[in-house]
Amino acid sequence: MPTPTLNIELERAGEEPLYRQLFTQIRGQIDGGDLPDGARLPASRSLARQLGISRISVVNAYNELRAAGYLSAHAGRGTFVARQREATEIAPPPRSAPAKRQRASAIRELMRRARKPGLIDFSGGAPPGEFFPLRYLQEAINQVFERDGADALAYEAPEGYLPLRRSVRDYVRAIGINCRVDDVLITGGAQQAIDLVLQSLMRPGETLLTANPTYPGIIDIAEARRVHIRGLPIDEDGIRIDALENALDHLRPRLIYVMPSYQNPTGHLMPLHRRRQLARLAAQHRIPVLEDEVYREFRYDGDELPPLKALDESGVVIHTNAFTKVLLPGIRIGYLVADAPYTERLARVKRAADISTPGLNQRAIHLLLERGVLAQQLERNRIELRRRRVAALAAAQRYLPEGCQWRAPGGGLFLWVELPVDGPSADQTFMAAIERDVAFAIGALFFSGDGGRQAMRLNFGIHKPETIEEGFRRIGEAWAAL
Amino acid sequence: MPTPTLNIELERAGEEPLYRQLFTQIRGQIDGGDLPDGARLPASRSLARQLGISRISVVNAYNELRAAGYLSAHAGRGTFVARQREATEIAPPPRSAPAKRQRASAIRELMRRARKPGLIDFSGGAPPGEFFPLRYLQEAINQVFERDGADALAYEAPEGYLPLRRSVRDYVRAIGINCRVDDVLITGGAQQAIDLVLQSLMRPGETLLTANPTYPGIIDIAEARRVHIRGLPIDEDGIRIDALENALDHLRPRLIYVMPSYQNPTGHLMPLHRRRQLARLAAQHRIPVLEDEVYREFRYDGDELPPLKALDESGVVIHTNAFTKVLLPGIRIGYLVADAPYTERLARVKRAADISTPGLNQRAIHLLLERGVLAQQLERNRIELRRRRVAALAAAQRYLPEGCQWRAPGGGLFLWVELPVDGPSADQTFMAAIERDVAFAIGALFFSGDGGRQAMRLNFGIHKPETIEEGFRRIGEAWAAL
């Protein structure tokens, strides 16, 4: 394999030492696939000459890359890319942005490996499989085949299957959103909806505001799209308004992402006055707000609140939800509701992304909606989830270490627990917990910057009350053992 | 609504007049949604002062925008964004890049509006519905429900359903690709596969090389991702090697996109020697090549050729295909095969894009593959498509205007016809054709730059022989009437 030309740009006046900049850029090119396994790097002397820096900087960078498991050297033959995945992904977390990303992958990998039969797993984000209206869906799919034949398997319009768009329009009108059918775009789940909005409204290097902690999927998207994510501090009502004002004044953000109802991971519900403040601020600054309402229908108590989009008079709010988040995650049907200036571009980006969401899936969900199956199933799920919440709160009280803090969520699937600051960290607790066959989501996953070292998210919705009790007992035991 | 601050960057030393630059940028901001309907623009005097240009430039730009249907002015109140969609989309095509894009939308809109009952439509890109193995698919879905229950509707791994990845591995090994299961990523059709590759390997402003003409979906993606697309001239074997060498030497491209088998739209088959040259050049320059083989299985005669990926010794080729392109477009299952340095990043971007492709759909396609249903169906389709090709070639000979040129395609669905250069254009012919209830795809849609004014793409695969004959007869008549 020939020696590739490295495309390196050093900031000579920057604060970061040159060898470190070189290290980061070469690592980035290896991670990004520009430098494949087996590629030979230029000799240190020639790279130093090419870049006009001292040879010792290059040697240091190569040494670091070797130590981090990215390179191998063969005396007399040269230096080669030889990525040892294990070495890099489990490496201790340094502080740069790629390091943070690497730490998140390491945590995910850790959580993935922990999965085994018999594990009581509170780490997932999905609702339990027994809640899915399987038979109804199967029936609906068969009916679509009988009714539509090949039409159900032809390309669908990028904007979505028209009758489903109409159903969505009616659905969101019922929660106060002034919506026309043209304002609705069907997507591959809420994740694609969020990604399309970022692609349509943001360019690389621009700033996105979110709560901190936040939904990890938006951190993934920000990374993939190379946009800056700035996590704002929250209080019990959501993003703090003073922090938001400050960020709007000084950071020139292009988009605000919020989850007003039963936020993932903290479970907080943004009250009406905060919703109004947020909508007003966004309108004043003319910054679009993407509200992700995927947990909206997981309400256990309290009044139903209007979504931000229902309070939006200037067209800056974009609303997303996915019926299937709460019922059928694997079928991947979500939607966006937005005003005209946005929808056209969103539809263009959607067509570029995957032409359309599978028509068969859209038609089946449409039938389920029309028949009220989804609403009935939600109601049944709610009753069972309330029981599980009661069990989780009682088990937390009984088994979690003294000094832990949590709030009873008014909805959603998650209990967000902060461990005592002076005790074992969430990582440490996790390691001890998996030895006892129980797992949870480590808090750091939900933070765009540092943070979450002492936090954990527990999906109580996914287990029966007795399993919740046993799982929480083991977590308490794991912590105490440390 | 408050007056927004316009973010304008003018090139004072550029060739384009300042008013025209201003026009293009404001229009871009309206199209992109930065300037929503109803937004008030700054007064011409104050914008001129802000930008340090003469007021007459601003006035001219506003006048042009008004003429193009983007603004309205109310005496004494100011100038407002008021987009009149009809006006802008049917506007005559100027020469800038956004204009080209607008022209493509206008053509698409025109083609969309032409659809009506009774139309003989040769414009689509999909195979005909009667080719879909509907009953088998329905059966497979029911079996997946019975076998997997809720697992079929839980989140799938971002990389795809493992048994399907194994089937894909076996499938591509059979055509000579050295593939491990880790090299396979399941996607939402080939369109998403292409989009993921662009997202993983390219940044905005970088250059992508394609054939000219090319698949319009890649033009859509390039636009959505803001990458430059450079279309290279082709001969009867595909991209010309001299043009490719020249582009590799001078344009610093980041990716080459090709469709080696029965290219859309021209139908050409890249012969083995050209495949070898292309793979070698890419390896020498270390530029990744994305080969899109979605028409591979539409082979009517001639030997089967190895895909580029089978000739690739240095890991620069990424291979994509979609079983469902040829059989079940609406179910949206495609795949990528790539070497390790690429797959990890591709999987990360896939997770950000939509978490995963619907598991139910993946499992059903897996069953169809395992049972050989797709292979049988392909064989049946091929027999029928050969008949239709014969009919199309005979009808072209008989009815298309003298001086038209086309080549008999060895595979694929399309006949690419070049009209006589001195006669009516494809647009004009189209307008006359739809009056006679027949439609085709206008050539300009497939060109990234100018070109295609005298070309049309006819999907003969979608119609029965007698309909093909009647449709071609009407096109000839339409042309003759002009």
GROMACS .gro file of C-alpha atoms in nm, chain B residues 148-438:
model
  291
  630ASP     CA    1  -4.029  -1.384   1.680
  631GLY     CA    2  -4.325  -1.211   1.843
  632ALA     CA    3  -4.229  -0.884   2.007
  633ASP     CA    4  -3.860  -0.929   1.918
  634ALA     CA    5  -3.949  -0.848   1.560
  635LEU     CA    6  -4.072  -0.507   1.675
  636ALA     CA    7  -3.804  -0.411   1.925
  637TYR     CA    8  -3.516  -0.189   1.820
  638GLU     CA    9  -3.285  -0.366   1.581
  639ALA     CA   10  -2.905  -0.322   1.595
  640PRO     CA   11  -2.790  -0.023   1.387
  641GLU     CA   12  -2.577  -0.256   1.172
  642GLY     CA   13  -2.880  -0.468   1.091
  643TYR     CA   14  -3.043  -0.798   1.179
  644LEU     CA   15  -2.757  -1.043   1.211
  645PRO     CA   16  -2.902  -1.334   1.009
  646LEU     CA   17  -2.978  -1.095   0.723
  647ARG     CA   18  -2.622  -0.963   0.737
  648ARG     CA   19  -2.503  -1.324   0.709
  649SER     CA   20  -2.725  -1.383   0.406
  650VAL     CA   21  -2.588  -1.070   0.244
  651ARG     CA   22  -2.234  -1.186   0.314
  652ASP     CA   23  -2.308  -1.516   0.140
  653TYR     CA   24  -2.481  -1.341  -0.146
  654VAL     CA   25  -2.192  -1.105  -0.222
  655ARG     CA   26  -1.932  -1.378  -0.173
  656ALA     CA   27  -2.103  -1.561  -0.455
  657ILE     CA   28  -2.025  -1.269  -0.687
  658GLY     CA   29  -1.659  -1.263  -0.584
  659ILE     CA   30  -1.651  -1.017  -0.296
  660ASN     CA   31  -1.430  -1.113  -0.006
  661CYS     CA   32  -1.669  -1.028   0.275
  662ARG     CA   33  -1.704  -1.091   0.647
  663VAL     CA   34  -2.031  -1.040   0.829
  664ASP     CA   35  -1.881  -0.734   1.004
  665ASP     CA   36  -1.839  -0.570   0.664
  666VAL     CA   37  -2.216  -0.564   0.603
  667LEU     CA   38  -2.445  -0.281   0.708
  668ILE     CA   39  -2.821  -0.300   0.640
  669THR     CA   40  -2.977   0.027   0.525
  670GLY     CA   41  -3.309   0.182   0.436
  671GLY     CA   42  -3.273   0.106   0.065
  672ALA     CA   43  -2.978   0.194  -0.156
  673GLN     CA   44  -3.069   0.563  -0.127
  674GLN     CA   45  -2.991   0.565   0.244
  675ALA     CA   46  -2.678   0.359   0.180
  676ILE     CA   47  -2.548   0.625  -0.059
  677ASP     CA   48  -2.644   0.902   0.178
  678LEU     CA   49  -2.464   0.737   0.471
  679VAL     CA   50  -2.148   0.704   0.266
  680LEU     CA   51  -2.158   1.069   0.168
  681GLN     CA   52  -2.218   1.171   0.527
  682SER     CA   53  -1.935   0.954   0.652
  683LEU     CA   54  -1.673   1.046   0.399
  684MET     CA   55  -1.747   1.397   0.283
  685ARG     CA   56  -1.779   1.741   0.431
  686PRO     CA   57  -1.970   2.031   0.281
  687GLY     CA   58  -1.780   2.200   0.003
  688GLU     CA   59  -1.582   1.890  -0.094
  689THR     CA   60  -1.606   1.735  -0.440
  690LEU     CA   61  -1.785   1.420  -0.549
  691LEU     CA   62  -1.722   1.271  -0.892
  692THR     CA   63  -2.001   1.100  -1.085
  693ALA     CA   64  -2.085   1.014  -1.441
  694ASN     CA   65  -2.284   1.275  -1.630
  695PRO     CA   66  -2.570   1.189  -1.670
  696THR     CA   67  -2.620   1.010  -1.339
  697TYR     CA   68  -2.879   0.882  -1.094
  698PRO     CA   69  -3.082   1.187  -0.979
  699GLY     CA   70  -3.088   1.059  -0.620
  700ILE     CA   71  -2.718   1.135  -0.585
  701ILE     CA   72  -2.777   1.488  -0.713
  702ASP     CA   73  -3.043   1.524  -0.440
  703ILE     CA   74  -2.803   1.401  -0.176
  704ALA     CA   75  -2.520   1.625  -0.291
  705GLU     CA   76  -2.754   1.921  -0.267
  706ALA     CA   77  -2.885   1.824   0.078
  707ARG     CA   78  -2.529   1.766   0.203
  708ARG     CA   79  -2.392   2.074   0.028
  709VAL     CA   80  -2.115   1.888  -0.149
  710HIS     CA   81  -2.001   1.980  -0.499
  711ILE     CA   82  -2.092   1.729  -0.760
  712ARG     CA   83  -1.876   1.708  -1.069
  713GLY     CA   84  -2.018   1.509  -1.354
  714LEU     CA   85  -1.761   1.346  -1.581
  715PRO     CA   86  -1.821   1.272  -1.947
  716ILE     CA   87  -1.897   0.914  -2.040
  717ASP     CA   88  -1.844   0.697  -2.345
  718GLU     CA   89  -2.024   0.371  -2.417
  719ASP     CA   90  -1.825   0.197  -2.141
  720GLY     CA   91  -1.894   0.447  -1.862
  721ILE     CA   92  -1.690   0.731  -1.713
  722ARG     CA   93  -1.404   0.819  -1.945
  723ILE     CA   94  -1.072   0.729  -1.787
  724ASP     CA   95  -0.888   1.034  -1.919
  725ALA     CA   96  -1.150   1.261  -1.763
  726LEU     CA   97  -1.129   1.068  -1.438
  727GLU     CA   98  -0.750   1.090  -1.423
  728ASN     CA   99  -0.766   1.456  -1.490
  729ALA     CA  100  -1.027   1.511  -1.218
  730LEU     CA  101  -0.830   1.303  -0.968
  731ASP     CA  102  -0.521   1.508  -1.038
  732HIS     CA  103  -0.684   1.850  -1.022
  733LEU     CA  104  -1.008   1.850  -0.826
  734ARG     CA  105  -0.904   1.679  -0.501
  735PRO     CA  106  -1.227   1.477  -0.495
  736ARG     CA  107  -1.324   1.282  -0.183
  737LEU     CA  108  -1.544   1.017  -0.341
  738ILE     CA  109  -1.631   0.864  -0.678
  739TYR     CA  110  -1.984   0.736  -0.735
  740VAL     CA  111  -2.048   0.490  -1.017
  741MET     CA  112  -2.315   0.248  -1.131
  742PRO     CA  113  -2.114  -0.013  -1.322
  743SER     CA  114  -2.407  -0.231  -1.429
  744TYR     CA  115  -2.686  -0.091  -1.650
  745GLN     CA  116  -2.635   0.262  -1.538
  746ASN     CA  117  -2.930   0.482  -1.462
  747PRO     CA  118  -3.021   0.654  -1.695
  748THR     CA  119  -2.811   0.545  -1.994
  749GLY     CA  120  -2.818   0.168  -1.940
  750HIS     CA  121  -2.449   0.123  -2.021
  751LEU     CA  122  -2.255  -0.171  -1.877
  752MET     CA  123  -1.899  -0.095  -1.771
  753PRO     CA  124  -1.679  -0.371  -1.923
  754LEU     CA  125  -1.421  -0.559  -1.721
  755HIS     CA  126  -1.118  -0.363  -1.843
  756ARG     CA  127  -1.279  -0.033  -1.750
  757ARG     CA  128  -1.370  -0.173  -1.408
  758ARG     CA  129  -1.008  -0.271  -1.353
  759GLN     CA  130  -0.882   0.069  -1.463
  760LEU     CA  131  -1.123   0.246  -1.233
  761ALA     CA  132  -1.037   0.030  -0.932
  762ARG     CA  133  -0.665   0.075  -0.996
  763LEU     CA  134  -0.687   0.451  -1.033
  764ALA     CA  135  -0.890   0.484  -0.715
  765ALA     CA  136  -0.642   0.270  -0.524
  766GLN     CA  137  -0.349   0.473  -0.654
  767HIS     CA  138  -0.510   0.798  -0.547
  768ARG     CA  139  -0.659   0.641  -0.235
  769ILE     CA  140  -1.001   0.786  -0.322
  770PRO     CA  141  -1.296   0.574  -0.212
  771VAL     CA  142  -1.536   0.454  -0.480
  772LEU     CA  143  -1.900   0.389  -0.408
  773GLU     CA  144  -2.039   0.140  -0.658
  774ASP     CA  145  -2.414   0.123  -0.680
  775GLU     CA  146  -2.518  -0.213  -0.821
  776VAL     CA  147  -2.894  -0.187  -0.788
  777TYR     CA  148  -2.955  -0.288  -1.148
  778ARG     CA  149  -2.702  -0.573  -1.139
  779GLU     CA  150  -2.970  -0.843  -1.134
  780PHE     CA  151  -3.151  -0.699  -1.436
  781ARG     CA  152  -2.916  -0.870  -1.679
  782TYR     CA  153  -3.069  -0.981  -2.010
  783ASP     CA  154  -2.769  -1.105  -2.202
  784GLY     CA  155  -2.391  -1.108  -2.193
  785ASP     CA  156  -2.163  -1.249  -1.925
  786GLU     CA  157  -2.194  -1.162  -1.560
  787LEU     CA  158  -1.915  -0.923  -1.465
  788PRO     CA  159  -1.753  -0.898  -1.123
  789PRO     CA  160  -1.849  -0.590  -0.922
  790LEU     CA  161  -1.572  -0.337  -0.859
  791LYS     CA  162  -1.555  -0.453  -0.500
  792ALA     CA  163  -1.443  -0.797  -0.620
  793LEU     CA  164  -1.151  -0.631  -0.803
  794ASP     CA  165  -1.056  -0.413  -0.510
  795GLU     CA  166  -0.735  -0.512  -0.336
  796SER     CA  167  -0.678  -0.201  -0.131
  797GLY     CA  168  -1.014  -0.162   0.040
  798VAL     CA  169  -1.117   0.160  -0.134
  799VAL     CA  170  -1.438   0.029  -0.289
  800ILE     CA  171  -1.770   0.041  -0.107
  801HIS     CA  172  -2.044  -0.172  -0.259
  802THR     CA  173  -2.417  -0.107  -0.233
  803ASN     CA  174  -2.721  -0.292  -0.356
  804ALA     CA  175  -3.082  -0.337  -0.253
  805PHE     CA  176  -3.271  -0.659  -0.308
  806THR     CA  177  -3.577  -0.454  -0.286
  807LYS     CA  178  -3.484  -0.218  -0.564
  808VAL     CA  179  -3.559  -0.495  -0.804
  809LEU     CA  180  -3.848  -0.650  -0.622
  810LEU     CA  181  -4.006  -0.451  -0.345
  811PRO     CA  182  -3.909  -0.087  -0.359
  812GLY     CA  183  -4.148   0.019  -0.085
  813ILE     CA  184  -4.006  -0.208   0.181
  814ARG     CA  185  -3.677  -0.017   0.179
  815ILE     CA  186  -3.405  -0.274   0.250
  816GLY     CA  187  -3.060  -0.221   0.106
  817TYR     CA  188  -2.705  -0.282   0.219
  818LEU     CA  189  -2.349  -0.163   0.214
  819VAL     CA  190  -2.037  -0.377   0.202
  820ALA     CA  191  -1.721  -0.196   0.305
  821ASP     CA  192  -1.389  -0.259   0.473
  822ALA     CA  193  -1.329  -0.209   0.842
  823PRO     CA  194  -1.206   0.150   0.845
  824TYR     CA  195  -1.534   0.259   0.691
  825THR     CA  196  -1.788   0.031   0.854
  826GLU     CA  197  -1.747   0.159   1.206
  827ARG     CA  198  -1.810   0.516   1.111
  828LEU     CA  199  -2.094   0.415   0.878
  829ALA     CA  200  -2.265   0.232   1.163
  830ARG     CA  201  -2.230   0.539   1.386
  831VAL     CA  202  -2.386   0.762   1.122
  832LYS     CA  203  -2.661   0.506   1.063
  833ARG     CA  204  -2.749   0.504   1.432
  834ALA     CA  205  -2.766   0.882   1.430
  835ALA     CA  206  -2.978   0.882   1.116
  836ASP     CA  207  -3.261   0.656   1.230
  837ILE     CA  208  -3.134   0.413   1.497
  838SER     CA  209  -3.205   0.113   1.272
  839THR     CA  210  -3.395  -0.012   0.971
  840PRO     CA  211  -3.731  -0.168   1.071
  841GLY     CA  212  -3.661  -0.515   1.210
  842LEU     CA  213  -3.985  -0.666   1.081
  843ASN     CA  214  -3.895  -0.574   0.725
  844GLN     CA  215  -3.541  -0.705   0.763
  845ARG     CA  216  -3.660  -1.036   0.903
  846ALA     CA  217  -3.914  -1.085   0.626
  847ILE     CA  218  -3.655  -1.017   0.354
  848HIS     CA  219  -3.419  -1.255   0.529
  849LEU     CA  220  -3.677  -1.532   0.507
  850LEU     CA  221  -3.740  -1.462   0.139
  851LEU     CA  222  -3.367  -1.477   0.070
  852GLU     CA  223  -3.314  -1.798   0.261
  853ARG     CA  224  -3.593  -1.964   0.071
  854GLY     CA  225  -3.466  -1.858  -0.265
  855VAL     CA  226  -3.788  -1.669  -0.335
  856LEU     CA  227  -3.606  -1.356  -0.445
  857ALA     CA  228  -3.382  -1.546  -0.685
  858GLN     CA  229  -3.680  -1.726  -0.845
  859GLN     CA  230  -3.872  -1.404  -0.875
  860LEU     CA  231  -3.575  -1.231  -1.037
  861GLU     CA  232  -3.551  -1.508  -1.292
  862ARG     CA  233  -3.922  -1.478  -1.378
  863ASN     CA  234  -3.895  -1.100  -1.402
  864ARG     CA  235  -3.595  -1.126  -1.630
  865ILE     CA  236  -3.787  -1.335  -1.882
  866GLU     CA  237  -4.069  -1.084  -1.896
  867LEU     CA  238  -3.834  -0.785  -1.905
  868ARG     CA  239  -3.650  -0.933  -2.202
  869ARG     CA  240  -3.981  -0.943  -2.392
  870ARG     CA  241  -4.046  -0.583  -2.303
  871ARG     CA  242  -3.702  -0.479  -2.416
  872VAL     CA  243  -3.762  -0.639  -2.753
  873ALA     CA  244  -4.093  -0.455  -2.779
  874ALA     CA  245  -3.932  -0.124  -2.680
  875LEU     CA  246  -3.651  -0.153  -2.933
  876ALA     CA  247  -3.892  -0.242  -3.211
  877ALA     CA  248  -4.127   0.042  -3.119
  878ALA     CA  249  -3.840   0.290  -3.098
  879GLN     CA  250  -3.727   0.187  -3.443
  880ARG     CA  251  -4.074   0.219  -3.578
  881TYR     CA  252  -4.210   0.532  -3.412
  882LEU     CA  253  -3.937   0.756  -3.277
  883PRO     CA  254  -3.833   1.048  -3.497
  884GLU     CA  255  -3.563   1.001  -3.751
  885GLY     CA  256  -3.225   1.106  -3.618
  886CYS     CA  257  -3.296   0.976  -3.266
  887GLN     CA  258  -3.016   0.772  -3.112
  888TRP     CA  259  -3.023   0.494  -2.855
  889ARG     CA  260  -2.838   0.177  -2.767
  890ALA     CA  261  -2.998  -0.156  -2.687
  891PRO     CA  262  -2.941  -0.193  -2.312
  892GLY     CA  263  -2.799  -0.527  -2.195
  893GLY     CA  264  -2.993  -0.491  -1.873
  894GLY     CA  265  -3.186  -0.250  -1.655
  895LEU     CA  266  -3.525  -0.094  -1.707
  896PHE     CA  267  -3.443   0.204  -1.923
  897LEU     CA  268  -3.404   0.315  -2.279
  898TRP     CA  269  -3.206   0.638  -2.308
  899VAL     CA  270  -3.296   0.826  -2.621
  900GLU     CA  271  -3.123   1.130  -2.766
  901LEU     CA  272  -3.349   1.342  -2.981
  902PRO     CA  273  -3.214   1.511  -3.295
  903VAL     CA  274  -3.013   1.815  -3.187
  904ASP     CA  275  -3.183   2.054  -3.422
  905GLY     CA  276  -3.539   1.948  -3.339
  906PRO     CA  277  -3.774   2.016  -3.050
  907SER     CA  278  -3.623   1.976  -2.701
  908ALA     CA  279  -3.718   1.705  -2.454
  909ASP     CA  280  -3.918   1.963  -2.251
  910GLN     CA  281  -4.115   2.065  -2.556
  911THR     CA  282  -4.170   1.707  -2.657
  912PHE     CA  283  -4.286   1.629  -2.305
  913MET     CA  284  -4.548   1.904  -2.311
  914ALA     CA  285  -4.681   1.776  -2.643
  915ALA     CA  286  -4.664   1.417  -2.520
  916ILE     CA  287  -4.875   1.469  -2.209
  917GLU     CA  288  -5.147   1.614  -2.427
  918ARG     CA  289  -5.147   1.270  -2.585
  919ASP     CA  290  -5.149   1.097  -2.245
  920VAL     CA  291  -4.795   0.970  -2.249
   0.00000   0.00000   0.00000
